[in-house]
PDB file of C-alpha atoms and ligand atoms in Angstrom:
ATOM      1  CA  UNK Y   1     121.564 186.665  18.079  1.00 70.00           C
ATOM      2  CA  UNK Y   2     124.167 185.249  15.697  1.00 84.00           C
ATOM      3  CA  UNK Y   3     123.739 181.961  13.476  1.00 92.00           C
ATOM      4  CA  UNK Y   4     126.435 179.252  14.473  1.00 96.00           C
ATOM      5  CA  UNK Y   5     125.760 177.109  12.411  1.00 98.00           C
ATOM      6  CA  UNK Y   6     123.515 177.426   9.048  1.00 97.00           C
ATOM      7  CA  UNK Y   7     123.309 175.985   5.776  1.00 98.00           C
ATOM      8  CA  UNK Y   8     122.054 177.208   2.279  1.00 97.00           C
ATOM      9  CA  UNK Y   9     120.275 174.534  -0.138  1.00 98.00           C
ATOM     10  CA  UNK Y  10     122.713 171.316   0.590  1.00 98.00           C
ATOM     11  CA  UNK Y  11     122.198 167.923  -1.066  1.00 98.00           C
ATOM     12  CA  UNK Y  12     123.515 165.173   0.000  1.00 98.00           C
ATOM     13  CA  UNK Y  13     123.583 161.566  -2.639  1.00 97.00           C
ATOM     14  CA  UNK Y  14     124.142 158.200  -1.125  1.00 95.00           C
ATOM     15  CA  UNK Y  15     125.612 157.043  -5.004  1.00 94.00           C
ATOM     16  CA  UNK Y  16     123.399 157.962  -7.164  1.00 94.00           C
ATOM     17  CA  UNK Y  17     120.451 158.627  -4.824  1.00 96.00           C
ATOM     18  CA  UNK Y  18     119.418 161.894  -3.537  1.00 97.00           C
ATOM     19  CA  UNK Y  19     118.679 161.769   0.424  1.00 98.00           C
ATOM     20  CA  UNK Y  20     118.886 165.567   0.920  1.00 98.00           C
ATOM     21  CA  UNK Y  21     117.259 168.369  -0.988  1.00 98.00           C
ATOM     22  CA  UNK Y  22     118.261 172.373  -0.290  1.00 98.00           C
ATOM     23  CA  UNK Y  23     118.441 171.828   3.424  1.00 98.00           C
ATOM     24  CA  UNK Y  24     118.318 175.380   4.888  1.00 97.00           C
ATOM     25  CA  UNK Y  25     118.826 174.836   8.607  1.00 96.00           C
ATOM     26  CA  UNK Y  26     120.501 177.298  10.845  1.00 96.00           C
ATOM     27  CA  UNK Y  27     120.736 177.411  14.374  1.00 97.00           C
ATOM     28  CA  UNK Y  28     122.147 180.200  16.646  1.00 96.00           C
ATOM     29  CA  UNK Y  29     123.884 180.282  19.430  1.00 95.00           C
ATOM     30  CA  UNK Y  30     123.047 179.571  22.943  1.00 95.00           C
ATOM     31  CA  UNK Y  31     119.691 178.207  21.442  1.00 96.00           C
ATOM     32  CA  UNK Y  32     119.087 173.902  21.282  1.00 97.00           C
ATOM     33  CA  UNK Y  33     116.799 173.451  18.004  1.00 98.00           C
ATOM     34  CA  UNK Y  34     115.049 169.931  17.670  1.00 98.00           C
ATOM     35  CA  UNK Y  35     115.349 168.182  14.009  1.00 98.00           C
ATOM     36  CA  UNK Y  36     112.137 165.871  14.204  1.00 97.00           C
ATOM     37  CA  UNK Y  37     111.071 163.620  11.022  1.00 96.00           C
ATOM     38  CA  UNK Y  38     110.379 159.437  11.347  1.00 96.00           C
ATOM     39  CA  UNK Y  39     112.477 156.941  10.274  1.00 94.00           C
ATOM     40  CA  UNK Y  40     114.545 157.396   7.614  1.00 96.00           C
ATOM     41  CA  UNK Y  41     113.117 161.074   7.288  1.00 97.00           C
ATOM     42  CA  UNK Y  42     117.401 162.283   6.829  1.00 97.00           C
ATOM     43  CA  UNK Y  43     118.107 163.097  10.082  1.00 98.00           C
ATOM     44  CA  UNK Y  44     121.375 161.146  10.371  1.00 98.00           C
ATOM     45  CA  UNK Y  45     122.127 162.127   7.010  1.00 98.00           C
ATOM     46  CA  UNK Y  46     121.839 165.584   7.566  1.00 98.00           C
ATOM     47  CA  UNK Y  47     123.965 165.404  10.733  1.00 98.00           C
ATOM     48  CA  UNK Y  48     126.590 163.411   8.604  1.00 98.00           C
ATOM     49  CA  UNK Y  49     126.555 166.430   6.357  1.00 98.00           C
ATOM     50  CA  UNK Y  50     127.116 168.795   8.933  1.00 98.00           C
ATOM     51  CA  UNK Y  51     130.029 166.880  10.012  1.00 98.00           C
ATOM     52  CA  UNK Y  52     131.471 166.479   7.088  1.00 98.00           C
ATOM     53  CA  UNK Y  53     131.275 162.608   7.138  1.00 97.00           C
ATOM     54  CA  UNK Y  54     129.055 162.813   3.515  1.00 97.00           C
ATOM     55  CA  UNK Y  55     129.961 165.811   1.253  1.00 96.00           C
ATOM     56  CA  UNK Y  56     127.165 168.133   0.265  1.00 97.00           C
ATOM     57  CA  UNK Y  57     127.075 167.511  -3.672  1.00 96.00           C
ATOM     58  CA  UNK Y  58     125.383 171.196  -3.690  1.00 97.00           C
ATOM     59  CA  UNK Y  59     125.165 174.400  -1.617  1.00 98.00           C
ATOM     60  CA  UNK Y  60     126.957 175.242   1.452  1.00 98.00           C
ATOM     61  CA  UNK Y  61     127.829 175.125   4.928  1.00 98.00           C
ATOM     62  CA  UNK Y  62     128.628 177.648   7.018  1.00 98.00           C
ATOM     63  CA  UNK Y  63     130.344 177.379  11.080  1.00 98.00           C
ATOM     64  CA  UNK Y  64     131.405 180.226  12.842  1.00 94.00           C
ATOM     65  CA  UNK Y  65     131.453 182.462  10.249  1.00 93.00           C
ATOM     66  CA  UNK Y  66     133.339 180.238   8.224  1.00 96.00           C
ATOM     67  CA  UNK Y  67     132.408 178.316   4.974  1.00 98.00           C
ATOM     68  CA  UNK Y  68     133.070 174.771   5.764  1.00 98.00           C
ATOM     69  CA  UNK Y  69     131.863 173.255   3.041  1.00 98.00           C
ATOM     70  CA  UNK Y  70     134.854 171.583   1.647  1.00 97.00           C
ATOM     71  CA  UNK Y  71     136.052 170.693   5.329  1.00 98.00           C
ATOM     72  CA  UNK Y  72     136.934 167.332   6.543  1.00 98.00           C
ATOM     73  CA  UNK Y  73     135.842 166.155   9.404  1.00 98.00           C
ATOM     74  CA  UNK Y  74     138.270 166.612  11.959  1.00 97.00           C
ATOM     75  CA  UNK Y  75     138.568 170.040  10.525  1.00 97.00           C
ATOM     76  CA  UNK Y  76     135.306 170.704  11.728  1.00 97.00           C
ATOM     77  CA  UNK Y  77     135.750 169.553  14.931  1.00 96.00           C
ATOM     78  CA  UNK Y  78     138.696 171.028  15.348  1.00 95.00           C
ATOM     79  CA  UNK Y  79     136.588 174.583  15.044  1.00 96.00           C
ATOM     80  CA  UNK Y  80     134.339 173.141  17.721  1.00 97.00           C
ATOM     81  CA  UNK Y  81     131.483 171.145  16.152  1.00 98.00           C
ATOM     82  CA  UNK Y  82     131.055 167.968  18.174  1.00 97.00           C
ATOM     83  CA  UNK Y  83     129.230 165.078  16.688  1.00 98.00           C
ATOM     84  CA  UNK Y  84     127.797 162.353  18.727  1.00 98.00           C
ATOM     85  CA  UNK Y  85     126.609 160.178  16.435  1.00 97.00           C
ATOM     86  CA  UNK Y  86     123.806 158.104  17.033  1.00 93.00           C
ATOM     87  CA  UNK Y  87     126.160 154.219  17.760  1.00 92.00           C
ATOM     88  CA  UNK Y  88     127.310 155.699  21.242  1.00 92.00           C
ATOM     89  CA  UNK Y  89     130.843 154.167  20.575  1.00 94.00           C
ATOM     90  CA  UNK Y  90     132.605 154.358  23.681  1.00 97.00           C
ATOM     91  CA  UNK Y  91     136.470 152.765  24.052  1.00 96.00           C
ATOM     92  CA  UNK Y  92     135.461 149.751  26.066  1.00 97.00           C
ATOM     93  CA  UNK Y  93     137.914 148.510  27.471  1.00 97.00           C
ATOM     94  CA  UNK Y  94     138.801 151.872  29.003  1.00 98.00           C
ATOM     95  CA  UNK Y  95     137.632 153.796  32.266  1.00 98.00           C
ATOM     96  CA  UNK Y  96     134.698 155.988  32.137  1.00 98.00           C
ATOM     97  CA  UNK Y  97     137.299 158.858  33.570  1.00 98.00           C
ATOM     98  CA  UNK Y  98     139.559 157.746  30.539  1.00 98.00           C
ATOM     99  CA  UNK Y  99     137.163 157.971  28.091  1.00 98.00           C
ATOM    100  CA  UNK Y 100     136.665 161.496  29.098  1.00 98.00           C
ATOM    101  CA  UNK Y 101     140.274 162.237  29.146  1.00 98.00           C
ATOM    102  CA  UNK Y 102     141.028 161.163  26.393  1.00 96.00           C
ATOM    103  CA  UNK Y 103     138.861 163.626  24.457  1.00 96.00           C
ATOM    104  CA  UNK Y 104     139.898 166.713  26.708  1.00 97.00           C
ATOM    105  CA  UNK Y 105     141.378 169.835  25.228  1.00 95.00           C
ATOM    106  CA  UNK Y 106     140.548 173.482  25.218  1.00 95.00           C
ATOM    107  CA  UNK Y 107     137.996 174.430  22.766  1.00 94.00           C
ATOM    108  CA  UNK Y 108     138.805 176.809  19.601  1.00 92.00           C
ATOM    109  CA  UNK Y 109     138.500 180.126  21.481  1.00 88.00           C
ATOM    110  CA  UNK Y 110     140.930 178.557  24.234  1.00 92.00           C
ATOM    111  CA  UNK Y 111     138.494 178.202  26.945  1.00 89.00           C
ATOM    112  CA  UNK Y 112     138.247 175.645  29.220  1.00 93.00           C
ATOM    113  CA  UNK Y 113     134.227 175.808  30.877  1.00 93.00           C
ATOM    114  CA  UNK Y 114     134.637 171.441  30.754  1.00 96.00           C
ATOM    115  CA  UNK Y 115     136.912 169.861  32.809  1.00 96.00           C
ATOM    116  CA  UNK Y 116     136.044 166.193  34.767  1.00 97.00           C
ATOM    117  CA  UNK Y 117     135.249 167.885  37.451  1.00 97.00           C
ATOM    118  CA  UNK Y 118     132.045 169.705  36.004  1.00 96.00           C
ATOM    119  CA  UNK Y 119     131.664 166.872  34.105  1.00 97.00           C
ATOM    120  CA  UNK Y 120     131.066 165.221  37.833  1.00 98.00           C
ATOM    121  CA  UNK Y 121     128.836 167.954  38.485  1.00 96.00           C
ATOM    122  CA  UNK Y 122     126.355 167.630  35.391  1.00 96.00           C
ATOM    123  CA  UNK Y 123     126.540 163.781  35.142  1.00 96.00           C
ATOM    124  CA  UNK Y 124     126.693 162.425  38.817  1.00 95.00           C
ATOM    125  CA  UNK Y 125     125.510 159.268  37.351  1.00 95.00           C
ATOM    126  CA  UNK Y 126     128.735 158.732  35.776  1.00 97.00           C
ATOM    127  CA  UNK Y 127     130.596 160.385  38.151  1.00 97.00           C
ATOM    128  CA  UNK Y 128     129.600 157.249  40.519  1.00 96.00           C
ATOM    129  CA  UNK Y 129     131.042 155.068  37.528  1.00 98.00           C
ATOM    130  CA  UNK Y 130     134.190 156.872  36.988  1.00 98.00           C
ATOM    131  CA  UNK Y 131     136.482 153.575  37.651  1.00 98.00           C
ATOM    132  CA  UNK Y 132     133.320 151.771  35.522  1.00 98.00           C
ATOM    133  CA  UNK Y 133     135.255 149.811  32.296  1.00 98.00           C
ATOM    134  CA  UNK Y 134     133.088 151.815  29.519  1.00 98.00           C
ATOM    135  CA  UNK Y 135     132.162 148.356  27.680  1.00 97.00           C
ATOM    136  CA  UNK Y 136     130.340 147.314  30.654  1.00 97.00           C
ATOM    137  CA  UNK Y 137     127.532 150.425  31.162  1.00 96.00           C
ATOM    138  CA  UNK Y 138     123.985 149.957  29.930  1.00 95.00           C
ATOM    139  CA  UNK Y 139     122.937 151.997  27.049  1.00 95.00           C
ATOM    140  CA  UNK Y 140     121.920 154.779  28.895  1.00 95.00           C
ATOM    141  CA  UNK Y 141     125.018 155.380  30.651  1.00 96.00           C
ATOM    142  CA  UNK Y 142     126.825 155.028  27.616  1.00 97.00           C
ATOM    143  CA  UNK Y 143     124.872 157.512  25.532  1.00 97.00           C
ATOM    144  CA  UNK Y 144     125.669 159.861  28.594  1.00 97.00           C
ATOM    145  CA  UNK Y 145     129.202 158.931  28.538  1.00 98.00           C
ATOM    146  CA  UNK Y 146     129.344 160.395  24.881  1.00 98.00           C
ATOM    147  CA  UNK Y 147     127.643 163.644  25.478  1.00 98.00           C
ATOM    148  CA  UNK Y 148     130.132 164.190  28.225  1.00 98.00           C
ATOM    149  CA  UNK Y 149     132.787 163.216  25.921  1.00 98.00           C
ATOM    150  CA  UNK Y 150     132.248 165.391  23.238  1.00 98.00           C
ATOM    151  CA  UNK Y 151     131.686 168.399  26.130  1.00 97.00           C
ATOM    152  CA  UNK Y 152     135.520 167.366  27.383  1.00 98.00           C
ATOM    153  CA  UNK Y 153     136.316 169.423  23.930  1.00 97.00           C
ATOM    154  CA  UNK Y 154     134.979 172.125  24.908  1.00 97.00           C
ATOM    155  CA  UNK Y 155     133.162 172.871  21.557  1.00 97.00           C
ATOM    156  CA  UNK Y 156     130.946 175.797  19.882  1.00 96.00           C
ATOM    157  CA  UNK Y 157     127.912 173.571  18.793  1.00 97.00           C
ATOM    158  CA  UNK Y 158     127.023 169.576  20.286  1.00 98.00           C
ATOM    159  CA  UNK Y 159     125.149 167.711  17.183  1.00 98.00           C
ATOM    160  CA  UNK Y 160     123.218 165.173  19.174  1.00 98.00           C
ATOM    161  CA  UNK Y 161     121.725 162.411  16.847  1.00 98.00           C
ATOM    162  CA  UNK Y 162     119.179 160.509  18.703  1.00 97.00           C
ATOM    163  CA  UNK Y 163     120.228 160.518  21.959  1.00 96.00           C
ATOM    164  CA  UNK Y 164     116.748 158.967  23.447  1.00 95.00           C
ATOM    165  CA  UNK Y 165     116.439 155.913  20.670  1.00 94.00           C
ATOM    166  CA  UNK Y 166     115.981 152.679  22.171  1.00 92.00           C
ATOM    167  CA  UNK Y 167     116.590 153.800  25.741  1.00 94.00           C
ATOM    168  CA  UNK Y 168     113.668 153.067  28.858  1.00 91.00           C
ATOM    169  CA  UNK Y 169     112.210 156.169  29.908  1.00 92.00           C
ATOM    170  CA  UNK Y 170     113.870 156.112  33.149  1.00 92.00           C
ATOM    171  CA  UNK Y 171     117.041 156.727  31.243  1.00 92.00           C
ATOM    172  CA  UNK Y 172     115.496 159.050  28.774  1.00 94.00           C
ATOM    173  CA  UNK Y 173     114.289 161.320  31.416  1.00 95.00           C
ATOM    174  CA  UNK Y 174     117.839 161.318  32.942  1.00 95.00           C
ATOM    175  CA  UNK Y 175     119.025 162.599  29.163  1.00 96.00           C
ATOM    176  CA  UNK Y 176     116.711 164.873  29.148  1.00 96.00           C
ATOM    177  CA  UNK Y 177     117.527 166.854  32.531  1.00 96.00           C
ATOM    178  CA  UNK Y 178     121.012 166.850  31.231  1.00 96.00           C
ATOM    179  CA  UNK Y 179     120.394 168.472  28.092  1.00 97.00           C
ATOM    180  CA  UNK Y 180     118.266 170.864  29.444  1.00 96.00           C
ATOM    181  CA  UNK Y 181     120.819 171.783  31.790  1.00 96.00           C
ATOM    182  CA  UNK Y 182     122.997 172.527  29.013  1.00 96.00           C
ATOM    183  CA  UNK Y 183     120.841 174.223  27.165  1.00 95.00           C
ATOM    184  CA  UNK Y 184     119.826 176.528  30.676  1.00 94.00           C
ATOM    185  CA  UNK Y 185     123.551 176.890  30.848  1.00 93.00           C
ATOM    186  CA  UNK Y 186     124.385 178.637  27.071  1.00 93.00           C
ATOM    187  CA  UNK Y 187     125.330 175.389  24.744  1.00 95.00           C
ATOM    188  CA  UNK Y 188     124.107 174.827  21.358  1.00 97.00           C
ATOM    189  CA  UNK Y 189     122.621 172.103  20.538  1.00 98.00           C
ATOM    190  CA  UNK Y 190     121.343 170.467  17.281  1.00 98.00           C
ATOM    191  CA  UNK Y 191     119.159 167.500  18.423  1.00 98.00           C
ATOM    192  CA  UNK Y 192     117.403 164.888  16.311  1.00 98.00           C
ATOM    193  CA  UNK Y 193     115.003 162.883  17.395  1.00 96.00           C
ATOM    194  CA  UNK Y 194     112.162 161.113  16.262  1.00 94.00           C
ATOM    195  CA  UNK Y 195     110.275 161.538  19.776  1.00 91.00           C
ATOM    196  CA  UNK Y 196     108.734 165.051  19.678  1.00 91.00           C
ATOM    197  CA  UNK Y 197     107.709 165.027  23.418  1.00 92.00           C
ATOM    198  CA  UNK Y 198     111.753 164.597  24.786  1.00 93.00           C
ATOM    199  CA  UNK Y 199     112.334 167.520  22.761  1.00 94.00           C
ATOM    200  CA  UNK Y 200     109.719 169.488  23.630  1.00 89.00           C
ATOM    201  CA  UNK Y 201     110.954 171.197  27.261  1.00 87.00           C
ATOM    202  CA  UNK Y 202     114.781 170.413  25.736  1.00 96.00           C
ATOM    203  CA  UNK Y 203     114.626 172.755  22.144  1.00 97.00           C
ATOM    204  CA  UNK Y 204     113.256 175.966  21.420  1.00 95.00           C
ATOM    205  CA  UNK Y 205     112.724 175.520  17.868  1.00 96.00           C
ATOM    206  CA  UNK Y 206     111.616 172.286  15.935  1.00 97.00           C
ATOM    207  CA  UNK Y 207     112.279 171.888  12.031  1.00 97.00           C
ATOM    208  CA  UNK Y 208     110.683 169.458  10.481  1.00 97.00           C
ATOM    209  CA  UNK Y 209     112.324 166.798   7.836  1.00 98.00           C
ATOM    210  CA  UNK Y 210     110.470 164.190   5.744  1.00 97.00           C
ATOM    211  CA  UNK Y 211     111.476 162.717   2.733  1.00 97.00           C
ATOM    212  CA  UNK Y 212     115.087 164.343   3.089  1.00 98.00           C
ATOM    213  CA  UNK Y 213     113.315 167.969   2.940  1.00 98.00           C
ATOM    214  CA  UNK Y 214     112.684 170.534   5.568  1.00 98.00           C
ATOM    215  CA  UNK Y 215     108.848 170.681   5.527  1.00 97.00           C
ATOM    216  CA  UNK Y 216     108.126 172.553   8.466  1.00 97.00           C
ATOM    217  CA  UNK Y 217     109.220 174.913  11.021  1.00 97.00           C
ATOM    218  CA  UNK Y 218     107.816 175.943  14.401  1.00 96.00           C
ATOM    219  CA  UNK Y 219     108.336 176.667  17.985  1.00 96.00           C
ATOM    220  CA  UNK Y 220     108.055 173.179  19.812  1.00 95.00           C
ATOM    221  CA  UNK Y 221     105.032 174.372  21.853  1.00 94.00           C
ATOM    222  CA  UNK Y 222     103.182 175.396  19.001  1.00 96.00           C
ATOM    223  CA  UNK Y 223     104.465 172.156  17.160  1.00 95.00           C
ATOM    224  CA  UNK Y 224     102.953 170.029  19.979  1.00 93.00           C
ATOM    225  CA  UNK Y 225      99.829 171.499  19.219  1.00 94.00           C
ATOM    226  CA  UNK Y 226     100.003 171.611  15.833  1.00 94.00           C
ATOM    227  CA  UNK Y 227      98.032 167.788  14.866  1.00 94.00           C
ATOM    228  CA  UNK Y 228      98.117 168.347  11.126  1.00 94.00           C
ATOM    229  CA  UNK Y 229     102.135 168.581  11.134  1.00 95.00           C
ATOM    230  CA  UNK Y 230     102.330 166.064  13.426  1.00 94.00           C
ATOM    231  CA  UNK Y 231     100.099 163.586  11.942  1.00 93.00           C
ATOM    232  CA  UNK Y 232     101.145 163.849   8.375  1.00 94.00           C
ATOM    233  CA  UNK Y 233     105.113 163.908   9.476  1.00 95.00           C
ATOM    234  CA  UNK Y 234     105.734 162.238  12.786  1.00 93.00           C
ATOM    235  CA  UNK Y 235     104.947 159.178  14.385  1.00 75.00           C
ATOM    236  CA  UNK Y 236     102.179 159.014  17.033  1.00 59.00           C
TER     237      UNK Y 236
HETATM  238  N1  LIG J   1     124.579 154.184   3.596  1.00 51.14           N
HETATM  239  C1  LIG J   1     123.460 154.426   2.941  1.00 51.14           C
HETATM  240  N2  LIG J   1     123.340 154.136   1.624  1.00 51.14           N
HETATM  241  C2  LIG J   1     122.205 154.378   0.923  1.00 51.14           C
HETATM  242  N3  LIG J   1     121.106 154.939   1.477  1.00 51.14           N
HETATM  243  C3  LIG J   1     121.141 155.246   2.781  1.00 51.14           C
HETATM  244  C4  LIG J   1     122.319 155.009   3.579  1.00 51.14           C
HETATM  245  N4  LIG J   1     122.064 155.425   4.845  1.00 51.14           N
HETATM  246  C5  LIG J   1     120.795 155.893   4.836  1.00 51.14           C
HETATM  247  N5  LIG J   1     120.239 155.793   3.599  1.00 51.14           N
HETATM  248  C6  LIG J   1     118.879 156.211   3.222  1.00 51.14           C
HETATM  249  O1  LIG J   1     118.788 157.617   3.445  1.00 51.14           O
HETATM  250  C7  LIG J   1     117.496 157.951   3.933  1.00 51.14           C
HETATM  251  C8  LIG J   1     117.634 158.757   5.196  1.00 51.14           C
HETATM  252  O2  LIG J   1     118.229 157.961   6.200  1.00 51.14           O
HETATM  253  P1  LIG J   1     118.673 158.550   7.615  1.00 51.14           P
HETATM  254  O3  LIG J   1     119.514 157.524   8.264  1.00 51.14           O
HETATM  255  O4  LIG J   1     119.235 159.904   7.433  1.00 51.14           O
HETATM  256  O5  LIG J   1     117.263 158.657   8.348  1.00 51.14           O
HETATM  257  P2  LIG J   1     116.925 159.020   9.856  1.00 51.14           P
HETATM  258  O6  LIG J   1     115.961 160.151   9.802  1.00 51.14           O
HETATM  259  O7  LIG J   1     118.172 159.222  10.616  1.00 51.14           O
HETATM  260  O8  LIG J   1     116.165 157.711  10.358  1.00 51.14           O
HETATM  261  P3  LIG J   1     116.197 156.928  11.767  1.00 51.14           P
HETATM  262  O9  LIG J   1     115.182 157.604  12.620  1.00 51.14           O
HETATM  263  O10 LIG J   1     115.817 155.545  11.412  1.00 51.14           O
HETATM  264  O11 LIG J   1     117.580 157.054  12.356  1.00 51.14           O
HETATM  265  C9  LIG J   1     116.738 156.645   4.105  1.00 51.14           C
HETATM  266  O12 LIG J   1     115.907 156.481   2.988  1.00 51.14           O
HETATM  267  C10 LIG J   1     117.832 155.601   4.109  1.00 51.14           C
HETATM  268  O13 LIG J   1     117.365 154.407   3.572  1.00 51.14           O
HETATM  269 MG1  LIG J   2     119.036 158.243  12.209  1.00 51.14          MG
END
């Protein structure tokens, strides 16, 4: 198995303050990998960083065999690394079909696996909203709106950043089928969360982040077993 995506000691500064320190993450394909820590643990920033929205004052970034480091961000996306940040901005005023549209195009290697109509397929939900102004969907729908969006690309690697937060558990369940589907299906998928238990029958892998440091790392089975790690970094 190949690393997609890795990185080699990055900080990241907000000003003067340090948020990140030597993240080493990597993540290969065809594999979904968790990135769990509370509230204000990084996670965002670290996603940020891997999409190029904050530089990394030190070390590097690596995509597809490339070093990205110094890459804007629509450079990145342009080699297939979709962000879906964690604001679920949708164009409101638009369709639900036309805000899927709108973000079609062949991915870097030229191929073509999402097109609306598997979109349909994965997401019946929205499927049954198509004509749906996007403005007007609950929460839920909307955070599923910009998963499929970001597939409509057709990228390498989906970073998901809290896809669960602030949804009911209905919803959350409906999320998680999804992204297991994916992940049954050969995407790769960086997901963070601060609720272990949706990741663990979605990721593989868990890394740990507190304090803007990876402190751990562990399959998520083992993880959810693991009280010590769980009790000194996560919340329950
Ligand atoms: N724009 C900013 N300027 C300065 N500091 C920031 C900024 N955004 C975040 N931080 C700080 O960076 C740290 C990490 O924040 P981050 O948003 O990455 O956490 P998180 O793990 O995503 O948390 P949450 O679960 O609440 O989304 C926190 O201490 C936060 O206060
Ligand atoms: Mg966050």
């Amino acid at each position: 198995m190949t690393d997609l995506l890795w990185t080699e000691r990055v900080s990241t500064f907000y000003g003067a303050s340090q948020i990140l320190y030597d993240i080493d993450l990597a993540l290969q394909e065809n594999r979904t990998v968790a990135l769990l820590g509370r509230n204000g643990a990084g996670k965002s920033t670290t996603m940020k960083m891997l999409a190029g929205i904050l530089p990394a004052r030190r070390g590097r970034i690596f995509f597809a065999g490339r070093d990205i480091t110094e890459a804007p961000p629509h450079a990145r996306a342009q080699l297939g690394l979709a962000y879906v940040p964690e604001d679920r901005q949708v164009f409101p005023e638009h369709s639900v079909e036309d805000n899927l549209l709108i973000a079609a195009k062949r991915g870097p290697d030229g191929r073509q696996e999402w097109i609306l109509a598997r979109i349909w397929d994965t997401f019946p939900l929205l499927a049954n909203l198509r004509s749906r102004q996007a403005g007007r969907l609950s929460g839920g729908e909307q955070q599923l709106l910009v998963i499929a969006r970001a597939l409509m690309g057709n990228p390498l690697v989906l970073l998901l950043d809290e896809p669960s937060e602030g949804l009911a558990p209905v919803v959350v369940a409906v999320i998680g089928k999804v992204l297991r589907e994916l992940g049954a299906s050969g995407a790769t998928i960086l997901l963070a969360e601060q609720n272990m238990h949706f990741c663990l029958r979605i990721a593989e892998e868990a890394l740990v982040i507190d304090k803007g440091k990876v402190v751990h790392r562990q399959d998520t089975v083992g993880l959810a077993a693991n009280e010590d790690i769980r009790r000194r970094y996560l919340a329950m």
